[in-house]
Coordinates of C-alpha atoms in Angstrom, one line a residue:
Chain A
A2 CA 7.9 -29.1 -1.4
Q3 CA 5.2 -29.1 1.2
S4 CA 1.6 -28.2 0.4
V5 CA -1.7 -28.5 2.1
A6 CA -5.4 -28.4 1.0
Q7 CA -8.5 -27.6 3.0
P8 CA -11.2 -28.4 0.5
E9 CA -14.1 -26.7 2.3
D10 CA -14.2 -23.0 2.6
Q11 CA -17.0 -23.3 5.2
V12 CA -18.5 -26.1 7.3
N13 CA -21.9 -25.7 8.9
V14 CA -23.0 -27.9 11.7
A15 CA -25.7 -27.8 14.4
E16 CA -24.8 -27.5 18.0
G17 CA -24.4 -30.9 19.6
N18 CA -23.6 -32.6 16.3
P19 CA -20.2 -34.0 15.5
L20 CA -18.0 -31.9 13.3
T21 CA -15.2 -32.7 10.8
V22 CA -12.9 -30.2 9.2
K23 CA -10.9 -31.7 6.4
C24 CA -7.2 -31.4 5.6
T25 CA -5.0 -33.2 3.1
Y26 CA -1.2 -32.6 2.8
S27 CA 1.8 -33.3 0.7
V28 CA 5.2 -33.4 2.3
S29 CA 8.5 -35.1 1.7
G30 CA 9.7 -37.1 4.6
N31 CA 7.9 -37.5 7.9
P32 CA 5.0 -35.1 8.2
Y33 CA 4.6 -32.8 11.2
L34 CA 1.0 -31.5 11.1
F35 CA -0.6 -28.8 13.0
W36 CA -4.1 -27.4 13.6
Y37 CA -4.7 -23.8 14.6
V38 CA -7.8 -21.8 15.3
Q39 CA -8.4 -18.1 14.8
Y40 CA -11.3 -16.4 16.5
P41 CA -12.6 -13.1 15.0
N42 CA -10.0 -10.3 15.3
R43 CA -7.7 -12.6 17.3
G44 CA -4.4 -14.3 16.8
L45 CA -4.0 -17.9 16.0
Q46 CA -4.3 -20.5 18.8
F47 CA -2.6 -23.8 18.7
L48 CA -5.0 -26.8 18.9
L49 CA -2.9 -29.9 18.4
K50 CA -0.2 -31.5 16.4
Y51 CA 0.9 -34.8 15.0
I52 CA 4.6 -35.7 15.2
T53 CA 4.7 -39.5 15.4
G54 CA 3.0 -42.4 17.2
D55 CA -0.7 -42.7 17.8
N56 CA -2.7 -41.7 14.7
L57 CA -5.4 -40.1 16.9
V58 CA -4.2 -36.9 18.4
K59 CA -6.1 -35.1 21.2
G60 CA -5.9 -31.4 21.6
S61 CA -7.4 -28.4 23.2
Y62 CA -11.1 -27.7 23.7
G63 CA -12.2 -31.3 23.1
F64 CA -10.8 -31.4 19.5
E65 CA -8.9 -34.3 18.1
A66 CA -7.4 -35.1 14.7
E67 CA -6.8 -38.3 12.9
F68 CA -3.6 -38.8 10.9
N69 CA -4.1 -41.1 7.9
K70 CA -0.8 -41.8 6.1
S71 CA -2.3 -43.7 3.2
Q72 CA -4.8 -41.0 2.4
T73 CA -2.4 -38.2 3.4
S74 CA -5.1 -36.6 5.5
F75 CA -5.2 -35.0 8.9
H76 CA -8.9 -34.2 9.6
L77 CA -10.0 -32.3 12.6
K78 CA -12.9 -33.7 14.6
K79 CA -15.0 -33.0 17.6
P80 CA -17.8 -35.3 18.9
S81 CA -20.2 -32.5 19.9
A82 CA -19.9 -29.0 18.5
L83 CA -20.5 -25.8 20.5
V84 CA -21.6 -22.4 19.2
S85 CA -18.3 -21.1 20.7
D86 CA -16.4 -23.3 18.3
S87 CA -17.4 -21.1 15.5
A88 CA -14.1 -19.7 14.1
L89 CA -11.5 -20.1 11.3
Y90 CA -9.5 -23.3 11.3
F91 CA -6.1 -23.7 9.7
C92 CA -4.3 -26.9 8.9
A93 CA -0.5 -26.5 8.5
P94 CA 2.4 -28.9 7.8
G95 CA 5.4 -27.7 9.6
G96 CA 8.9 -28.8 10.6
G97 CA 11.6 -29.2 8.1
A98 CA 15.0 -27.6 8.5
T99 CA 13.5 -24.2 9.3
N100 CA 10.2 -25.2 11.1
K101 CA 8.3 -23.2 8.6
L102 CA 4.5 -23.6 8.7
I103 CA 2.7 -23.8 5.4
F104 CA -0.9 -22.8 6.1
G105 CA -4.0 -24.0 4.3
T106 CA -6.6 -21.5 3.1
G107 CA -8.6 -22.0 6.2
T108 CA -12.0 -23.4 6.8
L109 CA -14.7 -21.3 8.5
L110 CA -16.7 -23.4 11.0
A111 CA -20.2 -22.1 11.7
V112 CA -22.0 -23.8 14.5
Q113 CA -25.7 -23.0 14.6
P114 CA -27.6 -23.1 17.9
Chain B
D29 CA 1.1 -12.6 31.3
T30 CA 1.0 -12.2 27.5
A31 CA 3.3 -14.7 26.0
V32 CA 3.8 -13.1 22.6
S33 CA 2.9 -9.4 22.4
Q34 CA 2.8 -7.0 19.5
T35 CA 2.6 -3.2 19.3
P36 CA 0.7 -1.5 17.9
K37 CA -2.5 -3.4 17.5
Y38 CA -3.7 -1.1 14.8
L39 CA -1.6 1.0 12.4
V40 CA -3.1 3.4 9.9
T41 CA -0.7 5.3 7.7
Q42 CA -0.3 7.0 4.3
M43 CA 1.4 5.5 1.3
G44 CA 5.1 6.2 1.2
N45 CA 5.6 6.4 4.9
D46 CA 7.9 4.2 7.0
K47 CA 6.6 2.3 10.0
S48 CA 7.7 -0.4 12.5
I49 CA 5.9 -3.1 14.3
K50 CA 7.4 -4.5 17.5
C51 CA 7.1 -8.0 18.8
E52 CA 8.2 -9.4 22.2
Q53 CA 8.0 -12.9 23.7
N54 CA 8.5 -13.9 27.3
L55 CA 8.5 -17.6 26.7
G56 CA 12.2 -18.0 26.6
H57 CA 12.0 -19.2 23.0
D58 CA 14.9 -19.1 20.6
T59 CA 13.0 -18.6 17.4
M60 CA 10.7 -15.9 16.2
Y61 CA 8.7 -15.4 13.0
W62 CA 6.7 -12.9 11.1
Y63 CA 3.6 -13.9 9.1
K64 CA 1.4 -11.9 6.8
Q65 CA -2.4 -12.5 6.6
D66 CA -4.1 -10.9 3.6
S67 CA -7.7 -9.8 3.2
K68 CA -8.6 -13.4 2.2
K69 CA -7.2 -14.7 5.4
F70 CA -4.3 -16.4 3.6
L71 CA -1.3 -16.7 5.9
K72 CA 2.3 -16.7 4.7
I73 CA 5.6 -16.8 6.4
M74 CA 7.8 -13.8 5.8
F75 CA 10.8 -14.2 8.1
S76 CA 12.2 -16.1 11.0
Y77 CA 15.1 -15.6 13.3
N78 CA 16.8 -18.1 15.5
N79 CA 18.9 -16.6 18.3
K80 CA 19.1 -13.3 16.4
E81 CA 20.2 -15.0 13.2
L82 CA 18.0 -14.8 10.0
I83 CA 17.0 -18.3 8.9
I84 CA 13.9 -17.7 6.7
N85 CA 13.5 -14.9 4.2
E86 CA 10.6 -15.7 1.9
T87 CA 10.7 -13.6 -1.3
V88 CA 9.6 -10.5 0.6
P89 CA 10.3 -7.1 -0.9
N90 CA 13.4 -5.5 0.5
R91 CA 11.3 -2.7 1.8
F92 CA 10.6 -5.1 4.7
S93 CA 13.5 -5.4 7.1
P94 CA 13.3 -7.5 10.2
K95 CA 15.5 -6.7 13.1
S96 CA 16.2 -8.8 16.2
P97 CA 18.0 -6.9 18.9
D98 CA 17.9 -10.0 21.2
K99 CA 16.2 -13.3 21.1
A100 CA 13.1 -12.1 22.9
H101 CA 12.4 -9.4 20.3
L102 CA 11.8 -9.3 16.6
N103 CA 10.7 -6.1 15.0
L104 CA 9.5 -5.5 11.5
H105 CA 10.3 -2.2 9.7
I106 CA 8.6 -1.4 6.5
N107 CA 9.8 1.4 4.2
S108 CA 7.9 3.2 1.5
L109 CA 4.6 1.6 2.4
E110 CA 2.3 0.6 -0.5
L111 CA -1.4 -0.1 -0.6
G112 CA -0.7 -3.8 -1.0
D113 CA 1.0 -3.9 2.3
S114 CA -2.3 -3.6 4.1
A115 CA -2.8 -6.8 6.0
V116 CA -2.6 -8.3 9.4
Y117 CA 0.9 -9.1 10.5
F118 CA 1.4 -11.8 13.1
C119 CA 4.5 -12.5 15.1
A120 CA 5.1 -16.0 16.5
S121 CA 7.8 -17.8 18.5
S122 CA 8.9 -21.4 19.1
Q123 CA 11.4 -23.2 21.3
G124 CA 13.8 -23.6 18.4
T125 CA 14.2 -25.3 15.1
S126 CA 16.3 -28.2 15.9
G127 CA 13.3 -30.3 16.9
R128 CA 11.6 -29.6 13.6
S129 CA 8.2 -29.9 15.2
D130 CA 8.3 -27.1 17.7
T131 CA 4.9 -25.5 18.2
Q132 CA 4.7 -21.9 17.2
Y133 CA 2.8 -19.5 19.5
F134 CA 1.2 -16.4 17.9
G135 CA 0.8 -12.9 19.0
P136 CA -2.5 -11.0 18.6
G137 CA -1.6 -9.4 15.3
T138 CA -1.1 -5.9 14.0
R139 CA -3.7 -4.6 11.5
L140 CA -1.9 -2.4 9.1
T141 CA -4.0 -0.1 6.8
V142 CA -2.2 1.9 4.2
L143 CA -4.3 4.8 2.7

């Protein structure tokens, strides 16, 4: 069975500082890992995914994520946060026979000016 | 050029009523999904269809019935609405399931409020 944990309900960061949103996962077999972002009253937008290959995955809006197999983590990062990055971020293992996404509880990112 | 669209955006109704939410995608994808997001923002898969065939049905009450008239549409019909059905319902689509890593693209959501 697949599961995912986002240990922080909220992350606060000052604009211009680097940000990290944490995610750990448990999957059987090869992991397919996704990050989505949800802005207030909007649908989910795809940021990036890891399938195989390079452990550092680059995505939309300057975000990247680092896959760490030994720590079963897939943390989302950005070198310099923007106020407009403030949103709810979801980590989700996916794939499997049905391509079902198992969403984490979400982490609210608040970037202060 | 909305890729995944849902109607209506908001739906307010009384307990016991029957309602439908429609979803359409113009991405040419083979697979479509319904997710439910509760008041705590927790997202859970409900159903998915691949080429009009049901492939995921996640312990959802049988008051919920998905219908896929063609692979570009996946509608959600809900009978005898209950207070606990109040949530935001998201439709999504992906290329298919054979790749096992297909990105899902989400619609804007339908906020259902049951009074």
